[in-house]
Amino acid sequence: MKIAVVGATGLVGRKIIELLIERNFPITKLLCVASERSVGKKIKFKNQEVEVIGLEAAIAKKPDIALFSAGGETSLKFAERFAKNGTYVVDNSSAWRMDKGKKLVVPEINASDLTKEDLIIANPNCSTIQLVLALSALHKTYNIKRLVISTYQSVTGSGISAINQLNDEENGADVRKKYAHQIYRNCLPHCDDFTENGYTKEEMKLVNETKKILNAPEIEITATAVRVPVVGGHSESVNVEFENDFELDNLVELLAATPGVTVQDDLNNNLYPMPITARGKDDTFVGRIRRDFSRPNCLNLWIVSDNLRKGAATNAVQIAEYVSQHFINN
Ligand code: A2P
């Protein structure tokens, strides 16, 4: 299969290439695509060096699947042109996520909604993927009424320039600034741009994408997204209110039985999810599972996942695997 990675020089693009190799994706040709600045650069793929090409050249080569991770503008401008050639586009940006005609997919939850005609498929926001993965089975059994989410998001969610800023600040070098303020030894209640309602785009992604993936517009959701000086792995403190009362043991069993979720909750041994232990893994880790004693039918959870893997590259490659198995040469 001919696969294009658009944004191949970026953090997520590189992780996608790593995962394609790791998961033995059946590739006959890999196209590494980035901006004109990077054309001609070499990217390592197995024992080859693949030369970076531009978008026009990649469209002309009509790949079977293009995995996009080069920002919303690039996706808006080019995804449809790939799709016109019959290329399946798996898009990591926010460009198509809330488009009514596009599916927003976390494979463990809703890949089976995809049809052969879905040529542009949206990959959700990193913090949304780990959230819905943990909540989907709980919602099916107990009906979620309301969610209060606080995130603790690592700098890798903002690309290479954010890692550069953190490293520069730590090393006392001339700071290449990605964020509005220092991130080293700091927390910024500011992920992505602010919107007119006072929330950030990241917070509104959590609200809107969660409703779309769980097919539950009725859930009331509020979120605060915070950038923390962690290099890999997003954490989330989530307060869940259910319509119905729940059995805590049953709820833990549901979580443990969810594909892609690992429960880490052993207080006697100080076992709970942390970004440092989630890093490099594909699962979403859930712990600190406890009743919220201040309200009936409420629960507190702590959810952690590697934002570059399940939050971005792993989820995108899983979608590509589904597409290749169900729609290509079928
Ligand atoms: P480039 O390296 O040529 O700028 P990150 O978010 O980690 O910084 O990565 C962003 C990725 O998106 C990079 O691969 C970057 O390529 C790519 N990219 C950014 N803007 C464009 C564009 N206009 N056309 C194609 N690729 C782009």
JSON list of N, CA and C in Angstrom, two decimals, residues 97 124-135 149-154 157 191 201-203 205-207 209-210 213 223-227 234-236 238 284 303 305-307 310-312:
[
{"chain": "A", "resi": 97, "resn": "ARG", "atom": "N", "xyz": [-13.22, 17.92, 12.13]},
{"chain": "A", "resi": 97, "resn": "ARG", "atom": "CA", "xyz": [-13.80, 17.13, 13.23]},
{"chain": "A", "resi": 97, "resn": "ARG", "atom": "C", "xyz": [-15.28, 17.40, 13.47]},
{"chain": "A", "resi": 124, "resn": "PRO", "atom": "N", "xyz": [-9.71, 12.57, 16.50]},
{"chain": "A", "resi": 124, "resn": "PRO", "atom": "CA", "xyz": [-10.05, 13.58, 17.52]},
{"chain": "A", "resi": 124, "resn": "PRO", "atom": "C", "xyz": [-8.82, 14.22, 18.17]},
{"chain": "A", "resi": 125, "resn": "ASN", "atom": "N", "xyz": [-9.10, 15.25, 18.93]},
{"chain": "A", "resi": 125, "resn": "ASN", "atom": "CA", "xyz": [-8.09, 15.94, 19.72]},
{"chain": "A", "resi": 125, "resn": "ASN", "atom": "C", "xyz": [-7.52, 14.96, 20.77]},
{"chain": "A", "resi": 126, "resn": "CYS", "atom": "N", "xyz": [-6.22, 15.14, 21.09]},
{"chain": "A", "resi": 126, "resn": "CYS", "atom": "CA", "xyz": [-5.56, 14.20, 22.00]},
{"chain": "A", "resi": 126, "resn": "CYS", "atom": "C", "xyz": [-6.26, 14.04, 23.34]},
{"chain": "A", "resi": 127, "resn": "SER", "atom": "N", "xyz": [-6.65, 15.15, 23.97]},
{"chain": "A", "resi": 127, "resn": "SER", "atom": "CA", "xyz": [-7.27, 15.02, 25.30]},
{"chain": "A", "resi": 127, "resn": "SER", "atom": "C", "xyz": [-8.66, 14.39, 25.21]},
{"chain": "A", "resi": 128, "resn": "THR", "atom": "N", "xyz": [-9.31, 14.53, 24.05]},
{"chain": "A", "resi": 128, "resn": "THR", "atom": "CA", "xyz": [-10.64, 13.93, 23.90]},
{"chain": "A", "resi": 128, "resn": "THR", "atom": "C", "xyz": [-10.53, 12.41, 23.77]},
{"chain": "A", "resi": 129, "resn": "ILE", "atom": "N", "xyz": [-9.51, 11.94, 23.01]},
{"chain": "A", "resi": 129, "resn": "ILE", "atom": "CA", "xyz": [-9.41, 10.49, 22.75]},
{"chain": "A", "resi": 129, "resn": "ILE", "atom": "C", "xyz": [-9.32, 9.73, 24.07]},
{"chain": "A", "resi": 130, "resn": "GLN", "atom": "N", "xyz": [-8.40, 10.13, 24.95]},
{"chain": "A", "resi": 130, "resn": "GLN", "atom": "CA", "xyz": [-8.23, 9.37, 26.19]},
{"chain": "A", "resi": 130, "resn": "GLN", "atom": "C", "xyz": [-9.47, 9.48, 27.08]},
{"chain": "A", "resi": 131, "resn": "LEU", "atom": "N", "xyz": [-10.14, 10.62, 27.02]},
{"chain": "A", "resi": 131, "resn": "LEU", "atom": "CA", "xyz": [-11.35, 10.83, 27.83]},
{"chain": "A", "resi": 131, "resn": "LEU", "atom": "C", "xyz": [-12.46, 9.88, 27.39]},
{"chain": "A", "resi": 132, "resn": "VAL", "atom": "N", "xyz": [-12.78, 9.89, 26.09]},
{"chain": "A", "resi": 132, "resn": "VAL", "atom": "CA", "xyz": [-13.91, 9.08, 25.62]},
{"chain": "A", "resi": 132, "resn": "VAL", "atom": "C", "xyz": [-13.60, 7.58, 25.70]},
{"chain": "A", "resi": 133, "resn": "LEU", "atom": "N", "xyz": [-12.33, 7.24, 25.55]},
{"chain": "A", "resi": 133, "resn": "LEU", "atom": "CA", "xyz": [-11.97, 5.83, 25.64]},
{"chain": "A", "resi": 133, "resn": "LEU", "atom": "C", "xyz": [-12.31, 5.31, 27.04]},
{"chain": "A", "resi": 134, "resn": "ALA", "atom": "N", "xyz": [-12.03, 6.12, 28.05]},
{"chain": "A", "resi": 134, "resn": "ALA", "atom": "CA", "xyz": [-12.34, 5.70, 29.41]},
{"chain": "A", "resi": 134, "resn": "ALA", "atom": "C", "xyz": [-13.85, 5.77, 29.70]},
{"chain": "A", "resi": 135, "resn": "LEU", "atom": "N", "xyz": [-14.54, 6.69, 29.07]},
{"chain": "A", "resi": 135, "resn": "LEU", "atom": "CA", "xyz": [-15.94, 6.93, 29.47]},
{"chain": "A", "resi": 135, "resn": "LEU", "atom": "C", "xyz": [-16.98, 6.16, 28.67]},
{"chain": "A", "resi": 149, "resn": "ILE", "atom": "N", "xyz": [-14.17, 18.58, 33.60]},
{"chain": "A", "resi": 149, "resn": "ILE", "atom": "CA", "xyz": [-12.85, 18.08, 33.23]},
{"chain": "A", "resi": 149, "resn": "ILE", "atom": "C", "xyz": [-11.78, 19.15, 33.49]},
{"chain": "A", "resi": 150, "resn": "SER", "atom": "N", "xyz": [-10.68, 18.73, 34.10]},
{"chain": "A", "resi": 150, "resn": "SER", "atom": "CA", "xyz": [-9.49, 19.60, 34.18]},
{"chain": "A", "resi": 150, "resn": "SER", "atom": "C", "xyz": [-8.34, 18.83, 33.58]},
{"chain": "A", "resi": 151, "resn": "THR", "atom": "N", "xyz": [-7.62, 19.44, 32.65]},
{"chain": "A", "resi": 151, "resn": "THR", "atom": "CA", "xyz": [-6.52, 18.72, 32.02]},
{"chain": "A", "resi": 151, "resn": "THR", "atom": "C", "xyz": [-5.17, 19.27, 32.47]},
{"chain": "A", "resi": 152, "resn": "TYR", "atom": "N", "xyz": [-4.17, 18.40, 32.38]},
{"chain": "A", "resi": 152, "resn": "TYR", "atom": "CA", "xyz": [-2.78, 18.77, 32.69]},
{"chain": "A", "resi": 152, "resn": "TYR", "atom": "C", "xyz": [-1.99, 18.28, 31.49]},
{"chain": "A", "resi": 153, "resn": "GLN", "atom": "N", "xyz": [-1.80, 19.16, 30.49]},
{"chain": "A", "resi": 153, "resn": "GLN", "atom": "CA", "xyz": [-1.34, 18.71, 29.18]},
{"chain": "A", "resi": 153, "resn": "GLN", "atom": "C", "xyz": [0.13, 18.99, 28.95]},
{"chain": "A", "resi": 154, "resn": "SER", "atom": "N", "xyz": [0.80, 18.00, 28.36]},
{"chain": "A", "resi": 154, "resn": "SER", "atom": "CA", "xyz": [2.24, 18.12, 28.17]},
{"chain": "A", "resi": 154, "resn": "SER", "atom": "C", "xyz": [2.58, 19.02, 26.97]},
{"chain": "A", "resi": 157, "resn": "GLY", "atom": "N", "xyz": [2.12, 18.28, 23.04]},
{"chain": "A", "resi": 157, "resn": "GLY", "atom": "CA", "xyz": [0.86, 18.55, 22.36]},
{"chain": "A", "resi": 157, "resn": "GLY", "atom": "C", "xyz": [0.92, 19.80, 21.50]},
{"chain": "A", "resi": 191, "resn": "CYS", "atom": "N", "xyz": [-4.54, 26.55, 26.73]},
{"chain": "A", "resi": 191, "resn": "CYS", "atom": "CA", "xyz": [-4.16, 25.60, 25.68]},
{"chain": "A", "resi": 191, "resn": "CYS", "atom": "C", "xyz": [-4.90, 26.00, 24.41]},
{"chain": "A", "resi": 201, "resn": "LYS", "atom": "N", "xyz": [-9.99, 27.14, 22.68]},
{"chain": "A", "resi": 201, "resn": "LYS", "atom": "CA", "xyz": [-10.40, 26.18, 21.64]},
{"chain": "A", "resi": 201, "resn": "LYS", "atom": "C", "xyz": [-10.23, 24.76, 22.15]},
{"chain": "A", "resi": 202, "resn": "GLU", "atom": "N", "xyz": [-9.15, 24.50, 22.89]},
{"chain": "A", "resi": 202, "resn": "GLU", "atom": "CA", "xyz": [-8.91, 23.15, 23.41]},
{"chain": "A", "resi": 202, "resn": "GLU", "atom": "C", "xyz": [-10.06, 22.72, 24.33]},
{"chain": "A", "resi": 203, "resn": "GLU", "atom": "N", "xyz": [-10.52, 23.65, 25.18]},
{"chain": "A", "resi": 203, "resn": "GLU", "atom": "CA", "xyz": [-11.62, 23.31, 26.08]},
{"chain": "A", "resi": 203, "resn": "GLU", "atom": "C", "xyz": [-12.90, 23.02, 25.29]},
{"chain": "A", "resi": 205, "resn": "LYS", "atom": "N", "xyz": [-13.01, 21.94, 22.24]},
{"chain": "A", "resi": 205, "resn": "LYS", "atom": "CA", "xyz": [-12.84, 20.66, 21.53]},
{"chain": "A", "resi": 205, "resn": "LYS", "atom": "C", "xyz": [-13.28, 19.52, 22.45]},
{"chain": "A", "resi": 206, "resn": "LEU", "atom": "N", "xyz": [-12.86, 19.58, 23.71]},
{"chain": "A", "resi": 206, "resn": "LEU", "atom": "CA", "xyz": [-13.25, 18.54, 24.67]},
{"chain": "A", "resi": 206, "resn": "LEU", "atom": "C", "xyz": [-14.77, 18.45, 24.78]},
{"chain": "A", "resi": 207, "resn": "VAL", "atom": "N", "xyz": [-15.41, 19.61, 24.83]},
{"chain": "A", "resi": 207, "resn": "VAL", "atom": "CA", "xyz": [-16.88, 19.65, 24.96]},
{"chain": "A", "resi": 207, "resn": "VAL", "atom": "C", "xyz": [-17.54, 19.07, 23.71]},
{"chain": "A", "resi": 209, "resn": "GLU", "atom": "N", "xyz": [-16.28, 17.56, 20.83]},
{"chain": "A", "resi": 209, "resn": "GLU", "atom": "CA", "xyz": [-15.87, 16.27, 20.25]},
{"chain": "A", "resi": 209, "resn": "GLU", "atom": "C", "xyz": [-16.37, 15.11, 21.10]},
{"chain": "A", "resi": 210, "resn": "THR", "atom": "N", "xyz": [-16.38, 15.29, 22.41]},
{"chain": "A", "resi": 210, "resn": "THR", "atom": "CA", "xyz": [-16.87, 14.21, 23.29]},
{"chain": "A", "resi": 210, "resn": "THR", "atom": "C", "xyz": [-18.34, 13.90, 22.98]},
{"chain": "A", "resi": 213, "resn": "ILE", "atom": "N", "xyz": [-18.49, 12.01, 19.54]},
{"chain": "A", "resi": 213, "resn": "ILE", "atom": "CA", "xyz": [-18.01, 10.62, 19.53]},
{"chain": "A", "resi": 213, "resn": "ILE", "atom": "C", "xyz": [-18.94, 9.71, 20.34]},
{"chain": "A", "resi": 223, "resn": "ALA", "atom": "N", "xyz": [-14.97, 22.33, 30.84]},
{"chain": "A", "resi": 223, "resn": "ALA", "atom": "CA", "xyz": [-13.56, 21.92, 30.88]},
{"chain": "A", "resi": 223, "resn": "ALA", "atom": "C", "xyz": [-12.63, 23.10, 31.11]},
{"chain": "A", "resi": 224, "resn": "THR", "atom": "N", "xyz": [-11.53, 22.82, 31.82]},
{"chain": "A", "resi": 224, "resn": "THR", "atom": "CA", "xyz": [-10.42, 23.77, 31.93]},
{"chain": "A", "resi": 224, "resn": "THR", "atom": "C", "xyz": [-9.16, 23.03, 31.49]},
{"chain": "A", "resi": 225, "resn": "ALA", "atom": "N", "xyz": [-8.48, 23.55, 30.48]},
{"chain": "A", "resi": 225, "resn": "ALA", "atom": "CA", "xyz": [-7.29, 22.88, 29.95]},
{"chain": "A", "resi": 225, "resn": "ALA", "atom": "C", "xyz": [-6.04, 23.65, 30.36]},
{"chain": "A", "resi": 226, "resn": "VAL", "atom": "N", "xyz": [-5.10, 22.93, 30.95]},
{"chain": "A", "resi": 226, "resn": "VAL", "atom": "CA", "xyz": [-3.90, 23.58, 31.51]},
{"chain": "A", "resi": 226, "resn": "VAL", "atom": "C", "xyz": [-2.64, 22.95, 30.91]},
{"chain": "A", "resi": 227, "resn": "ARG", "atom": "N", "xyz": [-1.73, 23.79, 30.47]},
{"chain": "A", "resi": 227, "resn": "ARG", "atom": "CA", "xyz": [-0.44, 23.30, 29.95]},
{"chain": "A", "resi": 227, "resn": "ARG", "atom": "C", "xyz": [0.54, 23.21, 31.12]},
{"chain": "A", "resi": 234, "resn": "HIS", "atom": "N", "xyz": [-0.59, 13.36, 28.61]},
{"chain": "A", "resi": 234, "resn": "HIS", "atom": "CA", "xyz": [-1.62, 14.27, 29.15]},
{"chain": "A", "resi": 234, "resn": "HIS", "atom": "C", "xyz": [-2.33, 13.57, 30.31]},
{"chain": "A", "resi": 235, "resn": "SER", "atom": "N", "xyz": [-2.65, 14.35, 31.34]},
{"chain": "A", "resi": 235, "resn": "SER", "atom": "CA", "xyz": [-3.42, 13.84, 32.48]},
{"chain": "A", "resi": 235, "resn": "SER", "atom": "C", "xyz": [-4.72, 14.61, 32.58]},
{"chain": "A", "resi": 236, "resn": "GLU", "atom": "N", "xyz": [-5.74, 13.93, 33.11]},
{"chain": "A", "resi": 236, "resn": "GLU", "atom": "CA", "xyz": [-7.05, 14.59, 33.24]},
{"chain": "A", "resi": 236, "resn": "GLU", "atom": "C", "xyz": [-7.70, 14.19, 34.56]},
{"chain": "A", "resi": 238, "resn": "VAL", "atom": "N", "xyz": [-11.26, 14.06, 36.13]},
{"chain": "A", "resi": 238, "resn": "VAL", "atom": "CA", "xyz": [-12.61, 14.10, 35.56]},
{"chain": "A", "resi": 238, "resn": "VAL", "atom": "C", "xyz": [-13.64, 13.77, 36.62]},
{"chain": "A", "resi": 284, "resn": "THR", "atom": "N", "xyz": [-4.61, 3.78, 27.55]},
{"chain": "A", "resi": 284, "resn": "THR", "atom": "CA", "xyz": [-5.02, 4.90, 28.38]},
{"chain": "A", "resi": 284, "resn": "THR", "atom": "C", "xyz": [-5.16, 4.35, 29.80]},
{"chain": "A", "resi": 303, "resn": "ILE", "atom": "N", "xyz": [-7.22, 10.23, 34.51]},
{"chain": "A", "resi": 303, "resn": "ILE", "atom": "CA", "xyz": [-6.99, 9.53, 33.24]},
{"chain": "A", "resi": 303, "resn": "ILE", "atom": "C", "xyz": [-5.72, 10.06, 32.59]},
{"chain": "A", "resi": 305, "resn": "SER", "atom": "N", "xyz": [-2.70, 9.41, 29.37]},
{"chain": "A", "resi": 305, "resn": "SER", "atom": "CA", "xyz": [-2.30, 8.69, 28.17]},
{"chain": "A", "resi": 305, "resn": "SER", "atom": "C", "xyz": [-1.15, 9.43, 27.48]},
{"chain": "A", "resi": 306, "resn": "ASP", "atom": "N", "xyz": [-0.40, 8.70, 26.68]},
{"chain": "A", "resi": 306, "resn": "ASP", "atom": "CA", "xyz": [0.68, 9.33, 25.89]},
{"chain": "A", "resi": 306, "resn": "ASP", "atom": "C", "xyz": [0.02, 10.07, 24.73]},
{"chain": "A", "resi": 307, "resn": "ASN", "atom": "N", "xyz": [0.09, 11.38, 24.77]},
{"chain": "A", "resi": 307, "resn": "ASN", "atom": "CA", "xyz": [-0.66, 12.19, 23.79]},
{"chain": "A", "resi": 307, "resn": "ASN", "atom": "C", "xyz": [-0.14, 12.04, 22.37]},
{"chain": "A", "resi": 310, "resn": "LYS", "atom": "N", "xyz": [-1.57, 7.23, 21.67]},
{"chain": "A", "resi": 310, "resn": "LYS", "atom": "CA", "xyz": [-3.03, 7.07, 21.52]},
{"chain": "A", "resi": 310, "resn": "LYS", "atom": "C", "xyz": [-3.71, 8.42, 21.24]},
{"chain": "A", "resi": 311, "resn": "GLY", "atom": "N", "xyz": [-3.15, 9.50, 21.79]},
{"chain": "A", "resi": 311, "resn": "GLY", "atom": "CA", "xyz": [-3.75, 10.82, 21.57]},
{"chain": "A", "resi": 311, "resn": "GLY", "atom": "C", "xyz": [-3.61, 11.33, 20.15]},
{"chain": "A", "resi": 312, "resn": "ALA", "atom": "N", "xyz": [-2.75, 10.71, 19.35]},
{"chain": "A", "resi": 312, "resn": "ALA", "atom": "CA", "xyz": [-2.55, 11.20, 17.98]},
{"chain": "A", "resi": 312, "resn": "ALA", "atom": "C", "xyz": [-2.17, 10.06, 17.04]}
]
